[in-house]
XYZ file of C-alpha atoms in Angstrom:
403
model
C 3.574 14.944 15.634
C 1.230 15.927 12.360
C -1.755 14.129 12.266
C -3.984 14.554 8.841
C -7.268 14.613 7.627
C -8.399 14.770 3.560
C -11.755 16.105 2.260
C -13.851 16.120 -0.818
C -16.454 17.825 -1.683
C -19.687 16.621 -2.763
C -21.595 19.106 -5.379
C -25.419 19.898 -5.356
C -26.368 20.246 -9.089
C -25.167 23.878 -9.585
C -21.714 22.302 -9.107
C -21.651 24.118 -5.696
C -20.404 22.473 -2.396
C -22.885 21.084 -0.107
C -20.870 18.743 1.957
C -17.959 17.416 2.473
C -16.113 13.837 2.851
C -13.917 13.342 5.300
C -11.592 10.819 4.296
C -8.622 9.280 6.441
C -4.934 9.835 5.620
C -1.263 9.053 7.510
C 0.661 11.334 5.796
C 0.690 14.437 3.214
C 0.516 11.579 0.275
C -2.643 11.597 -1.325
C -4.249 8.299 -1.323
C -5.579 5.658 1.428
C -3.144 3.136 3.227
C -4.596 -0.015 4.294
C -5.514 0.083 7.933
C -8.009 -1.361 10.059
C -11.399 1.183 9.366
C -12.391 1.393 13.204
C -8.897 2.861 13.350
C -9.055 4.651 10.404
C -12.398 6.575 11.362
C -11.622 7.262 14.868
C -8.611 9.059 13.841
C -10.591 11.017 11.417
C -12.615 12.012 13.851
C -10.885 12.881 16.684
C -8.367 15.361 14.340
C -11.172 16.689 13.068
C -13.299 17.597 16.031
C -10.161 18.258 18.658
C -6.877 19.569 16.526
C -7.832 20.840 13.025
C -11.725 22.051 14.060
C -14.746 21.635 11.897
C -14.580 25.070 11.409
C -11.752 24.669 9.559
C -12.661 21.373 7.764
C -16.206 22.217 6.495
C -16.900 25.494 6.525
C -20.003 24.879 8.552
C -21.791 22.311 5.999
C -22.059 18.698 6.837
C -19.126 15.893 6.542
C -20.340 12.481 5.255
C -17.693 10.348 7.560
C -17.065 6.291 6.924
C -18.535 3.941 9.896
C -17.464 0.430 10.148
C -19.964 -2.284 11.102
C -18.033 -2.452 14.576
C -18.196 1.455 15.184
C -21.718 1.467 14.261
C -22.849 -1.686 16.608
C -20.358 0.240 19.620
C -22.446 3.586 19.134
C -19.788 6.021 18.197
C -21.501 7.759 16.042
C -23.398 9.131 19.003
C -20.301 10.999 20.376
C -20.564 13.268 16.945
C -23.151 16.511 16.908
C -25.912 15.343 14.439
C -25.885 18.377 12.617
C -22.535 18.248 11.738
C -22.282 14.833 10.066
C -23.550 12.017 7.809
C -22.912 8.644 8.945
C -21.811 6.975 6.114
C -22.659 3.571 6.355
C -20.232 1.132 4.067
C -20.391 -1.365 2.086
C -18.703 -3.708 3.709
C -21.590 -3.971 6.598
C -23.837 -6.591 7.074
C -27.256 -5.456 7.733
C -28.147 -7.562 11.105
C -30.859 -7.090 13.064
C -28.524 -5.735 15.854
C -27.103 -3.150 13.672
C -30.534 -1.971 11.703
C -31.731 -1.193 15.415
C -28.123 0.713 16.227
C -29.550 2.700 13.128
C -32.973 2.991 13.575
C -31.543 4.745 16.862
C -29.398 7.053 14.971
C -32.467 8.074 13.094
C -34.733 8.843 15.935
C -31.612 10.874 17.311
C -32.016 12.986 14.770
C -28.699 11.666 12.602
C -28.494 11.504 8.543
C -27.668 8.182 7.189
C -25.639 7.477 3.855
C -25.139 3.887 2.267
C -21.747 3.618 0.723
C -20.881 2.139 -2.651
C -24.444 1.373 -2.949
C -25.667 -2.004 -5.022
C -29.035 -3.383 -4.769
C -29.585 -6.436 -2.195
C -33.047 -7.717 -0.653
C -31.274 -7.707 2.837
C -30.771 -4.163 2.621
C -34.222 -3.080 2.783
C -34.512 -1.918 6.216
C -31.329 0.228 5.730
C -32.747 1.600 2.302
C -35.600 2.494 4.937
C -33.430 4.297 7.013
C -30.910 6.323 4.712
C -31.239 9.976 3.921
C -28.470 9.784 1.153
C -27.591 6.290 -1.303
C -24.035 6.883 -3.204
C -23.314 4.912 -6.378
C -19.610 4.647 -7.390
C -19.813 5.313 -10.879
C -16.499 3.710 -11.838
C -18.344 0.141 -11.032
C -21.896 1.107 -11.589
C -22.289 1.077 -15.732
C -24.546 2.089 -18.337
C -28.272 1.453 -17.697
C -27.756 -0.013 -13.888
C -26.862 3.721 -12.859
C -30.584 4.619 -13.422
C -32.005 0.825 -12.326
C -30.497 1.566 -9.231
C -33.107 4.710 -8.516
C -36.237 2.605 -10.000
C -34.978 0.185 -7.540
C -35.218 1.680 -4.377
C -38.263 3.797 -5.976
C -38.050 6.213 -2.657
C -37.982 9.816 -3.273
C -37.366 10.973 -0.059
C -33.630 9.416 -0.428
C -31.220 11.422 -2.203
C -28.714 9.851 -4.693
C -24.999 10.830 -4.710
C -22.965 9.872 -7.884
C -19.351 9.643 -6.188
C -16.302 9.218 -8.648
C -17.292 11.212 -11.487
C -14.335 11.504 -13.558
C -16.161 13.304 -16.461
C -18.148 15.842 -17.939
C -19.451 13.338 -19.592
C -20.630 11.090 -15.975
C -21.880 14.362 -14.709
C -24.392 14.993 -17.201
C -25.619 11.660 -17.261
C -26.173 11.537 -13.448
C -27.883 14.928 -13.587
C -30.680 13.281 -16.197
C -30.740 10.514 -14.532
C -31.919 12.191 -11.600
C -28.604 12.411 -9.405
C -28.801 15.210 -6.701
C -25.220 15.269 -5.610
C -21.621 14.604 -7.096
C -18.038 13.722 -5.871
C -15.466 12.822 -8.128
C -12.001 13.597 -9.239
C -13.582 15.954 -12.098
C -14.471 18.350 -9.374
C -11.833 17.860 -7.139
C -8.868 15.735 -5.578
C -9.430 15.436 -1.643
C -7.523 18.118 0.043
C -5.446 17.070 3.129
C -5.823 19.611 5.433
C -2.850 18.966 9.011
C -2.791 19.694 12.716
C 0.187 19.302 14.956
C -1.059 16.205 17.077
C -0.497 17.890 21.308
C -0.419 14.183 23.219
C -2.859 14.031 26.219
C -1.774 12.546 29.265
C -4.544 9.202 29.932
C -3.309 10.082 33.288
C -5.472 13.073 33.217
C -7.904 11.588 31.529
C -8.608 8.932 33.870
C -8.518 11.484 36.687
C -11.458 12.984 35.093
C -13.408 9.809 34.371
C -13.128 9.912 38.419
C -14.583 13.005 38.863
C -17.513 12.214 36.661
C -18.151 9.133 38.630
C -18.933 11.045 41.884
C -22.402 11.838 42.362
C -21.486 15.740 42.283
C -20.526 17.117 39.499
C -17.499 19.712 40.532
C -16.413 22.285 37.603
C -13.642 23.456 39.944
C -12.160 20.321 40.377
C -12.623 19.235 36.695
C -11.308 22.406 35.932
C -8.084 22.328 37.710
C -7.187 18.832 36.053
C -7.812 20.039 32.383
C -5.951 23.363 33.017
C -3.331 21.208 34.088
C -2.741 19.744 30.663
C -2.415 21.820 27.782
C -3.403 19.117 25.077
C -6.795 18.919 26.673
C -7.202 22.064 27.511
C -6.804 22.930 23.764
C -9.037 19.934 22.483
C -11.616 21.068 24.721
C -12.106 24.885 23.396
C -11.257 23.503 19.879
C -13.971 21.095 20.477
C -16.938 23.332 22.229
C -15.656 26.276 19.842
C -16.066 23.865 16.332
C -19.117 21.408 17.081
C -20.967 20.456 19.668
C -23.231 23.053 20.753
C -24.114 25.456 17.871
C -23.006 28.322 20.270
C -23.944 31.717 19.229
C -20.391 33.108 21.072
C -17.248 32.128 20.925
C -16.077 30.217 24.707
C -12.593 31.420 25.529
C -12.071 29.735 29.366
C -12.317 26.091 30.616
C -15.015 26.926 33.135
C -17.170 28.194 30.790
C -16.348 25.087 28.764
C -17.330 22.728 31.435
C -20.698 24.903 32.685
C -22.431 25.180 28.957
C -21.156 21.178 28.321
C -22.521 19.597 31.576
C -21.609 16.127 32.853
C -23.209 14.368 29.645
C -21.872 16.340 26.741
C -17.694 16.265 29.236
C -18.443 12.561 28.931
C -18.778 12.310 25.744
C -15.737 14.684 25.090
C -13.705 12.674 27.338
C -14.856 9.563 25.083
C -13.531 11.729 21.814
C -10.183 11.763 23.394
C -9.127 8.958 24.713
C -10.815 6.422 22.912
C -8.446 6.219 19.786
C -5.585 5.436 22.242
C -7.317 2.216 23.271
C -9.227 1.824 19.461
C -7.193 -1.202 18.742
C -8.986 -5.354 19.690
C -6.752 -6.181 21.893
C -6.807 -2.754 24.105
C -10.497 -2.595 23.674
C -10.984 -5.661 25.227
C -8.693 -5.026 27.901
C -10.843 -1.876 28.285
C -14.328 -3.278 28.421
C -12.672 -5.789 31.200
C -11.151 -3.309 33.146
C -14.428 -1.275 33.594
C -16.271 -4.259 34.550
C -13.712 -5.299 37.283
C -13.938 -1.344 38.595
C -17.190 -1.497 39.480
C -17.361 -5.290 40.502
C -14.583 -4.356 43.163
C -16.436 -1.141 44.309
C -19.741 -3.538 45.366
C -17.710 -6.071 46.505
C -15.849 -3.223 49.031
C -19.631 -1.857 49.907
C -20.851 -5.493 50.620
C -17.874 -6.531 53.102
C -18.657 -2.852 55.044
C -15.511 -1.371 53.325
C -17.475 1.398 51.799
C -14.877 4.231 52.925
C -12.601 3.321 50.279
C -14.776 1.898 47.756
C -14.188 4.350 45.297
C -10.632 3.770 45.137
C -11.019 0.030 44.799
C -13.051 1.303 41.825
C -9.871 3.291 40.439
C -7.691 0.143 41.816
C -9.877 -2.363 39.096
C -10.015 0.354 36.726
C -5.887 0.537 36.577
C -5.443 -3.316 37.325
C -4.876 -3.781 33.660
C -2.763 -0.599 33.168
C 0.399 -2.698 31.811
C -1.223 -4.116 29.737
C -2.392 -0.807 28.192
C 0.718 0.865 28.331
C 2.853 -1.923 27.606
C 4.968 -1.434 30.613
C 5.810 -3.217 33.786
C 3.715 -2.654 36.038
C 5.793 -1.225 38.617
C 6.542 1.676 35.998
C 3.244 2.273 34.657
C 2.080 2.825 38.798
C 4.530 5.238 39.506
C 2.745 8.895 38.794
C -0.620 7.294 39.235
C -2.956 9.120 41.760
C -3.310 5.888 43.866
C -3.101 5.103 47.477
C 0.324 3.355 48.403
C -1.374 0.302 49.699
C -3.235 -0.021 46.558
C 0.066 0.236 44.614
C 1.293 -2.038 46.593
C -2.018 -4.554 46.297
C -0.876 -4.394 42.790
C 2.492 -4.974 42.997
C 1.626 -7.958 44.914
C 1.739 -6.770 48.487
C -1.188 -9.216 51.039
C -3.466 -6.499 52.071
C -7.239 -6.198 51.984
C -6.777 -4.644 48.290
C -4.965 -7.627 47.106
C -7.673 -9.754 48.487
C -10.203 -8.179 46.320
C -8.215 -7.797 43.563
C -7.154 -11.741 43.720
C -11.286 -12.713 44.270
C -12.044 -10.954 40.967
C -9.216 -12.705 39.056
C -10.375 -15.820 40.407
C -13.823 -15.241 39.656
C -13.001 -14.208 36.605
C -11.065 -17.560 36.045
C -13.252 -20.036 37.339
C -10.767 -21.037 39.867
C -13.495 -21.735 42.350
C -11.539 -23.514 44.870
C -8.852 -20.546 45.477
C -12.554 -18.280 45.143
C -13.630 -20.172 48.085
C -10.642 -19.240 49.700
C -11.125 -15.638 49.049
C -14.354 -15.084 49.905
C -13.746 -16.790 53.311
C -11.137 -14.424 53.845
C -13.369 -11.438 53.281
C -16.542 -12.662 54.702
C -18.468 -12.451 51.767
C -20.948 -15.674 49.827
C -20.082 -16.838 46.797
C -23.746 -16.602 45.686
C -23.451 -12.684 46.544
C -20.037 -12.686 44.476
C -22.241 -13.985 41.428
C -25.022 -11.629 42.345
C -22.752 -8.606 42.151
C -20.489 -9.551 39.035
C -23.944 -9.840 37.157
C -24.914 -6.338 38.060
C -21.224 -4.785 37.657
C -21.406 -6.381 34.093
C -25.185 -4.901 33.498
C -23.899 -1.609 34.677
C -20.455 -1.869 32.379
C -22.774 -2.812 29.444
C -24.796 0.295 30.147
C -21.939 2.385 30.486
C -20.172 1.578 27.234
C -23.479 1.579 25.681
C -24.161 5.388 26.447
């Protein structure tokens, strides 16, 4: 499969390129089909960073990409190297006090901050506060509101972009009016530039995300699964090669990947690729539930002295919700899963200690406190510690996702 990714350039006032947009696209057709944004920007990010290479894309200057209210309140942004991006903020978000703090912690990461399609409100003070770059769309900004707009906000440290300048004519006014930077069709027509998409097994994926949950971080053994897989072991180089690390030297091996990334930066990697496989609601929240119910069945195993094979009964909660992901039976989507047959079978419905745990979460979950009762009879184990733990797994999950 192709996957595709356009970009503009944005102009300094010597009509050179300082940055670049990087604008979503489905096919070689140049213009923007109507899809969901978190969608739309996780794609554009993930082609970018893992199959085409911001080498390739920017020529080493900065890419203003699009962030969605719900991307920007679910961190993403943090996954990106801050000086390789602009986190474009549109117009469509509402400036909560939730997501001003999601952006004061961009800034204090370091990040650049642009406000899309910029028009004056009150409420958007404490973003004004915040942004490094304000773009006005000059095909709905007119006349004398294009310089209003800079009395306005009356703060010089904030550059102002004048995007869609059609002519020579728009230029020149935005460079008296005190415009720093341009993007338009007069300069250019986005360029799509295409990758051949290489699918990723989640298998593998997940088989890492269980590697990074044990308390020793093992290159070999992380290694040996990415080697495995050619997609990721291509998205990986691509990746450490094009922008996370400024390296002075090109890495050529997976080991050397792994040993200059470290458990923090593979995380975040592993994030990149997987999460636009998941990036639609419905998967999402199957997601956020199935990490919850991982670690709520890994206390649960430690509390009832079942601690030698609580780690699987974290991969057993993690997968419980694995046809629902893949849209499969569940009988097909266990079969080349790295899982214990018991556990298979405590999801296919076999009794066994597994199923017992798995049926006390779904209970819990439920509020089906009489067949609860049941459960935690069977496994010796209070319902006031059952609350106790679920609270914690759903801190910890909260944490997690968060990071």
């Amino acid at each position: 499969m192709e996957v595709f990714v356009a970009r503009q350039p944005i102009l300094n006032t010597n009509k050179s390129v300082a940055y670049y947009e990087l604008l979503f696209r489905e096919n070689k057709e140049n213009y923007y089909n109507e899809v969901d944004g978190d969608k739309a920007t996780l794609d554009v990010i993930t082609n970018s960073f893992t199959l085409i290479g911001m080498k390739n894309m920017t020529n080493g200057k900065r890419a203003f990409i699009n962030f969605t209210e719900g991307l920007l309140l679910n961190e993403t942004a943090l996954l990106l190297p801050k000086d390789k991006v602009v986190i474009e903020i549109l117009e469509t978000v509402t400036p909560t006090a939730r997501l001003v703090e999601c952006c004061k912690k961009l800034k204090a990461r370091g990040y650049q901050l642009a406000l899309d399609d910029f028009v004056f409100k009150s409420d958007y003070e404490e973003l004004i506060q915040l942004a490094d770059y304000i773009k006005v769309d000059f095909l709905i900004t007119k006349g004398e509101e294009r310089k209003n707009i800079i009395k306005k906000v009356n703060n010089s440290n904030i550059k102002f972009l004048a995007e869609k300048v059609e002519t020579i004519e728009d230029f020149n006014e935005a460079v008296n009016l005190g415009y720093t930077y341009f993007q338009g069709y007069f300069f250019s027509k986005p360029t799509i530039l295409s990758a051949k998409e290489m699918p990723t097994n989640n298998l593998c994926s997940f088989e890492l995300l269980k590697f990074l949950k044990e308390d020793t971080f093992r290159v070999d053994d992380i290694e040996n699964v990415i080697k495995k897989n050619v997609a990721l072991s291509y998205k990986l180089l691509k990746y450490i090669n094009s922008a996370t690390l400024g390296l002075m030297a090109e890495v050529k091996s997976i080991k050397q990947a792994l040993v200059l990334m470290g458990k923090k930066e593979l995380m975040k990697w592993i994030a990149l690729v997987t999460i636009r496989d998941f990036s639609d609601t419905n998967s999402e929240a199957v997601m956020d539930i199935s990490i919850v119910r991982a670690k709520f069945g890994e206390s649960i195993a430690e509390k009832i002295n079942f601690k030698s094979r609580a780690s699987e009964i974290f991969i057993m909660e993690m997968f419980s919700n694995i046809d629902v992901l893949l849209n499969q039976p569940m009988e097909q989507a266990l079969v080349d899963l790295p899982l214990a047959d018991d556990i298979k079978a405590a999801l296919l419905g076999e009794e066994n200690i597994f199923k017992f745990i798995n049926d006390l979460i779904f209970y819990y979950e439920n509020g089906d406190f009489r067949m609860l009762s049941e459960c935690s009879r069977r496994l010796n184990i209070s319902e006031k510690d059952i609350s106790e733990l679920y609270t914690q797994a759903l801190e910890w999950a909260t944490n997690i996702m968060n990071e």
